[in-house]
Amino acid sequence: MKNIKRIAVWSGPRNLSTALMRSFGTRIDFEILDEPFYAAYLKKTKIQHPMFYKIISSQLSNYKEVADYCINGQVDKPYQYQKHMTHHMIKNYYKDFTLSLNNVILIRKPELVLNSYKKKNKNYEFKDLGFQQLYEIYEFIHNKLGYFPLIIDAEDLQNNAELTLRKLCNRLEIPFFMSMLNWSSGSKKYDGIWGVHWYKEINKTTGFRRNTSTNLDEIYKKFSQKDQEIIHKANKIYFKILEKKI
């Protein structure tokens, strides 16, 4: 199909990125591409994630080939939703491909990101949360195209999903559908093979969960000195990017 609108949504881990993918996955006019650089990232870094070999064998694992696929791959629907994790883009490999896409950045409070990330990852450092990489993509697109990518805050998705999605669709110049607010539980055909490990919680959901009980002060008190230093660095980026949110 010609004249495909390809929408690349960038986020770090634990940013509600799979929930947003689920939202767009309810639409019959969208094709979903789940973390296309995951295998390339694992192959290059040799980081032993769960299902390491299965992931590498499940999709393209060469950065140039993946980048080309993201802008030229066959799509049979009017729109394509690409879920990208910023930490997969090591050493700025083939970042120019982003200039051919409609880019969106999904960002979340660093305290909430790290609090969630720690539950599944015992060894981590600042770069693993993806904030620096988000900022690099944010600046790269602005410097090359003269405008910033669209910015949405995960907290807005939780607390007012309809308004946030309406704004996003309006800025992307695509129609909004109420179906985007709810999805069926369980895994989806478009999920990457890694979904059986990483998507267990999201598979229990049927919509965006309103955030009503989070106490950031209480969370922060439980962080180690290392964690607090990570949060301090991440917040500098978070608030800078947040200034441009839709």
CSV table of C-alpha atoms in Angstrom, one decimal:
chain,number,residue,atom,x,y,z
A,1,MET,CA,0.0,0.0,0.0
A,2,LYS,CA,1.3,3.5,-0.9
A,3,ASN,CA,1.2,6.6,1.2
A,4,ILE,CA,1.5,4.8,4.5
A,5,LYS,CA,1.7,7.0,7.6
A,6,ARG,CA,4.3,5.4,9.8
A,7,ILE,CA,4.2,6.5,13.4
A,8,ALA,CA,7.3,5.8,15.6
A,9,VAL,CA,6.6,6.0,19.3
A,10,TRP,CA,9.8,6.2,21.4
A,11,SER,CA,10.1,5.5,25.1
A,12,GLY,CA,12.4,4.0,27.7
A,13,PRO,CA,11.3,0.8,29.6
A,14,ARG,CA,8.4,0.9,32.1
A,15,ASN,CA,6.8,3.9,30.4
A,16,LEU,CA,3.4,2.4,29.6
A,17,SER,CA,4.6,1.9,26.1
A,18,THR,CA,2.9,-1.5,25.7
A,19,ALA,CA,-0.3,-0.1,27.0
A,20,LEU,CA,-0.2,2.6,24.3
A,21,MET,CA,0.6,0.0,21.7
A,22,ARG,CA,-2.4,-2.0,22.9
A,23,SER,CA,-4.5,1.2,22.4
A,24,PHE,CA,-3.5,1.6,18.8
A,25,GLY,CA,-3.7,-2.2,18.3
A,26,THR,CA,-7.5,-1.9,18.7
A,27,ARG,CA,-7.7,-0.1,15.4
A,28,ILE,CA,-8.4,-1.9,12.2
A,29,ASP,CA,-6.6,0.7,10.2
A,30,PHE,CA,-3.3,0.2,12.0
A,31,GLU,CA,-0.6,-2.4,11.6
A,32,ILE,CA,1.6,-2.8,14.7
A,33,LEU,CA,5.4,-3.3,14.7
A,34,ASP,CA,6.7,-4.3,18.2
A,35,GLU,CA,10.3,-3.3,19.1
A,36,PRO,CA,11.9,-4.0,15.7
A,37,PHE,CA,15.4,-3.3,17.0
A,38,TYR,CA,15.3,-5.7,19.9
A,39,ALA,CA,17.2,-8.5,18.2
A,40,ALA,CA,19.8,-6.1,16.7
A,41,TYR,CA,20.4,-4.6,20.1
A,42,LEU,CA,20.9,-8.0,21.8
A,43,LYS,CA,23.1,-9.3,19.0
A,44,LYS,CA,25.3,-6.2,19.2
A,45,THR,CA,25.6,-5.9,22.9
A,46,LYS,CA,25.5,-9.6,23.8
A,47,ILE,CA,23.4,-8.7,26.9
A,48,GLN,CA,21.8,-11.9,28.1
A,49,HIS,CA,18.1,-11.0,28.3
A,50,PRO,CA,15.6,-13.7,28.9
A,51,MET,CA,15.0,-15.6,25.6
A,52,PHE,CA,18.2,-14.2,24.1
A,53,TYR,CA,18.6,-16.6,21.3
A,54,LYS,CA,14.9,-16.9,20.5
A,55,ILE,CA,14.6,-13.1,20.1
A,56,ILE,CA,17.6,-12.9,17.8
A,57,SER,CA,16.2,-15.6,15.6
A,58,SER,CA,12.7,-14.1,15.6
A,59,GLN,CA,13.4,-10.9,13.6
A,60,LEU,CA,15.9,-9.0,11.6
A,61,SER,CA,19.1,-8.4,13.6
A,62,ASN,CA,21.1,-6.0,11.4
A,63,TYR,CA,20.7,-2.4,12.3
A,64,LYS,CA,20.7,-1.1,8.7
A,65,GLU,CA,18.2,-3.8,7.6
A,66,VAL,CA,15.9,-3.0,10.4
A,67,ALA,CA,16.1,0.8,9.8
A,68,ASP,CA,15.3,0.2,6.1
A,69,TYR,CA,12.4,-2.0,7.0
A,70,CYS,CA,10.9,0.7,9.3
A,71,ILE,CA,10.7,3.1,6.5
A,72,ASN,CA,10.1,0.8,3.5
A,73,GLY,CA,8.7,-2.4,4.8
A,74,GLN,CA,5.4,-3.8,3.4
A,75,VAL,CA,2.3,-2.4,5.2
A,76,ASP,CA,-1.2,-3.4,4.1
A,77,LYS,CA,-3.1,-0.8,6.1
A,78,PRO,CA,-3.2,3.0,6.0
A,79,TYR,CA,-1.1,3.4,9.2
A,80,GLN,CA,1.7,1.7,11.0
A,81,TYR,CA,2.5,2.0,14.7
A,82,GLN,CA,6.1,1.3,15.5
A,83,LYS,CA,7.0,0.7,19.2
A,84,HIS,CA,10.6,1.6,19.8
A,85,MET,CA,12.7,1.4,22.9
A,86,THR,CA,15.4,4.2,23.0
A,87,HIS,CA,18.0,2.1,24.6
A,88,HIS,CA,18.0,-0.2,21.6
A,89,MET,CA,19.6,2.6,19.5
A,90,ILE,CA,23.2,2.2,20.7
A,91,LYS,CA,25.8,4.5,19.1
A,92,ASN,CA,23.1,6.3,17.1
A,93,TYR,CA,23.0,3.5,14.5
A,94,TYR,CA,21.1,4.6,11.4
A,95,LYS,CA,19.2,7.3,13.3
A,96,ASP,CA,18.5,9.1,10.1
A,97,PHE,CA,15.7,6.7,9.4
A,98,THR,CA,13.6,8.6,12.0
A,99,LEU,CA,13.4,11.6,9.7
A,100,SER,CA,11.1,9.6,7.4
A,101,LEU,CA,8.7,8.8,10.2
A,102,ASN,CA,6.1,10.6,12.4
A,103,ASN,CA,7.8,10.6,15.7
A,104,VAL,CA,6.3,10.6,19.2
A,105,ILE,CA,8.0,10.5,22.5
A,106,LEU,CA,6.3,8.8,25.5
A,107,ILE,CA,7.9,9.9,28.8
A,108,ARG,CA,7.2,9.1,32.4
A,109,LYS,CA,8.3,10.3,35.8
A,110,PRO,CA,11.8,8.8,36.6
A,111,GLU,CA,10.7,7.8,40.1
A,112,LEU,CA,7.9,5.7,38.7
A,113,VAL,CA,10.1,4.3,35.9
A,114,LEU,CA,12.9,3.2,38.2
A,115,ASN,CA,10.5,1.8,40.9
A,116,SER,CA,8.9,-0.4,38.2
A,117,TYR,CA,12.2,-1.3,36.5
A,118,LYS,CA,13.8,-2.6,39.7
A,119,LYS,CA,11.1,-5.2,40.1
A,120,LYS,CA,12.4,-7.1,37.1
A,121,ASN,CA,16.0,-6.0,36.8
A,122,LYS,CA,18.5,-6.3,39.7
A,123,ASN,CA,21.5,-4.8,37.8
A,124,TYR,CA,20.9,-1.4,36.2
A,125,GLU,CA,22.4,2.0,35.7
A,126,PHE,CA,21.3,5.3,34.4
A,127,LYS,CA,21.6,4.4,30.7
A,128,ASP,CA,19.2,1.5,31.1
A,129,LEU,CA,16.2,3.7,31.8
A,130,GLY,CA,16.5,5.3,28.3
A,131,PHE,CA,16.2,9.0,29.3
A,132,GLN,CA,19.5,10.1,27.8
A,133,GLN,CA,18.6,8.3,24.6
A,134,LEU,CA,15.1,9.9,24.5
A,135,TYR,CA,16.8,13.3,24.8
A,136,GLU,CA,19.2,12.5,22.0
A,137,ILE,CA,16.3,11.6,19.7
A,138,TYR,CA,14.4,14.6,20.8
A,139,GLU,CA,17.3,16.9,19.9
A,140,PHE,CA,18.3,15.1,16.8
A,141,ILE,CA,14.8,15.5,15.2
A,142,HIS,CA,14.6,19.1,16.3
A,143,ASN,CA,18.1,19.9,14.8
A,144,LYS,CA,17.4,18.1,11.5
A,145,LEU,CA,13.8,19.0,10.9
A,146,GLY,CA,13.3,22.3,12.8
A,147,TYR,CA,10.6,21.0,15.1
A,148,PHE,CA,10.3,18.7,18.1
A,149,PRO,CA,8.6,15.3,18.0
A,150,LEU,CA,5.3,15.1,19.7
A,151,ILE,CA,5.6,14.6,23.5
A,152,ILE,CA,3.1,12.7,25.7
A,153,ASP,CA,3.3,12.1,29.4
A,154,ALA,CA,2.4,8.6,30.7
A,155,GLU,CA,0.6,10.2,33.6
A,156,ASP,CA,-1.7,12.0,31.3
A,157,LEU,CA,-2.5,8.7,29.6
A,158,GLN,CA,-3.4,7.2,33.0
A,159,ASN,CA,-5.4,10.1,34.3
A,160,ASN,CA,-7.2,11.3,31.1
A,161,ALA,CA,-6.6,8.8,28.4
A,162,GLU,CA,-9.4,10.1,26.1
A,163,LEU,CA,-8.2,13.7,26.1
A,164,THR,CA,-4.6,12.7,25.6
A,165,LEU,CA,-5.3,10.3,22.8
A,166,ARG,CA,-7.6,12.8,21.1
A,167,LYS,CA,-4.8,15.4,21.2
A,168,LEU,CA,-2.3,12.9,19.9
A,169,CYS,CA,-4.5,11.8,17.0
A,170,ASN,CA,-5.3,15.4,16.2
A,171,ARG,CA,-1.6,16.3,16.0
A,172,LEU,CA,-0.9,13.2,13.9
A,173,GLU,CA,-3.7,14.2,11.6
A,174,ILE,CA,-5.5,10.9,12.0
A,175,PRO,CA,-9.0,10.1,13.3
A,176,PHE,CA,-9.6,9.2,17.0
A,177,PHE,CA,-11.7,6.2,17.9
A,178,MET,CA,-13.3,5.5,21.3
A,179,SER,CA,-12.1,1.9,20.8
A,180,MET,CA,-8.6,3.1,21.7
A,181,LEU,CA,-9.6,3.4,25.4
A,182,ASN,CA,-10.2,-0.3,26.0
A,183,TRP,CA,-8.7,-3.6,24.7
A,184,SER,CA,-9.3,-7.2,25.4
A,185,SER,CA,-7.0,-8.9,27.9
A,186,GLY,CA,-4.4,-11.4,26.8
A,187,SER,CA,-1.5,-11.6,24.4
A,188,LYS,CA,-1.8,-10.2,20.8
A,189,LYS,CA,-0.7,-11.5,17.5
A,190,TYR,CA,1.5,-8.5,16.9
A,191,ASP,CA,3.4,-9.0,20.2
A,192,GLY,CA,7.1,-9.8,19.9
A,193,ILE,CA,8.1,-13.3,20.9
A,194,TRP,CA,9.4,-11.8,24.2
A,195,GLY,CA,5.9,-10.9,25.3
A,196,VAL,CA,5.5,-14.2,27.1
A,197,HIS,CA,8.1,-12.9,29.5
A,198,TRP,CA,7.7,-9.2,29.6
A,199,TYR,CA,4.0,-8.7,29.0
A,200,LYS,CA,2.4,-10.8,31.7
A,201,GLU,CA,1.1,-7.8,33.7
A,202,ILE,CA,-0.1,-5.8,30.6
A,203,ASN,CA,-2.0,-8.9,29.4
A,204,LYS,CA,-4.2,-8.7,32.5
A,205,THR,CA,-5.3,-5.2,31.6
A,206,THR,CA,-8.2,-4.0,29.5
A,207,GLY,CA,-7.5,-0.2,29.5
A,208,PHE,CA,-5.4,2.6,31.0
A,209,ARG,CA,-5.3,2.4,34.8
A,210,ARG,CA,-5.9,5.7,36.5
A,211,ASN,CA,-3.0,6.6,38.9
A,212,THR,CA,-4.7,7.4,42.2
A,213,SER,CA,-2.4,6.2,44.9
A,214,THR,CA,1.2,6.9,44.0
A,215,ASN,CA,3.2,8.8,46.6
A,216,LEU,CA,6.4,9.9,45.0
A,217,ASP,CA,7.9,11.1,48.3
A,218,GLU,CA,7.4,7.7,49.8
A,219,ILE,CA,8.9,6.0,46.8
A,220,TYR,CA,11.9,8.3,46.8
A,221,LYS,CA,12.6,7.6,50.5
A,222,LYS,CA,13.0,3.9,49.7
A,223,PHE,CA,15.6,4.5,47.0
A,224,SER,CA,19.3,3.9,47.6
A,225,GLN,CA,21.9,6.6,47.1
A,226,LYS,CA,22.7,5.1,43.7
A,227,ASP,CA,19.0,5.2,42.8
A,228,GLN,CA,18.6,8.9,43.9
A,229,GLU,CA,21.6,9.9,41.7
A,230,ILE,CA,20.0,8.2,38.8
A,231,ILE,CA,16.7,10.0,39.5
A,232,HIS,CA,18.4,13.3,39.7
A,233,LYS,CA,20.0,12.9,36.3
A,234,ALA,CA,16.9,11.6,34.7
A,235,ASN,CA,14.7,14.4,36.1
A,236,LYS,CA,16.9,17.0,34.3
A,237,ILE,CA,15.9,15.4,31.0
A,238,TYR,CA,12.3,14.6,32.0
A,239,PHE,CA,11.4,18.2,32.8
A,240,LYS,CA,13.2,19.5,29.8
A,241,ILE,CA,11.3,17.3,27.4
A,242,LEU,CA,8.0,17.7,29.3
A,243,GLU,CA,8.0,21.4,28.5
A,244,LYS,CA,7.0,20.5,24.9
A,245,LYS,CA,4.2,18.0,25.8
A,246,ILE,CA,1.0,18.2,23.9
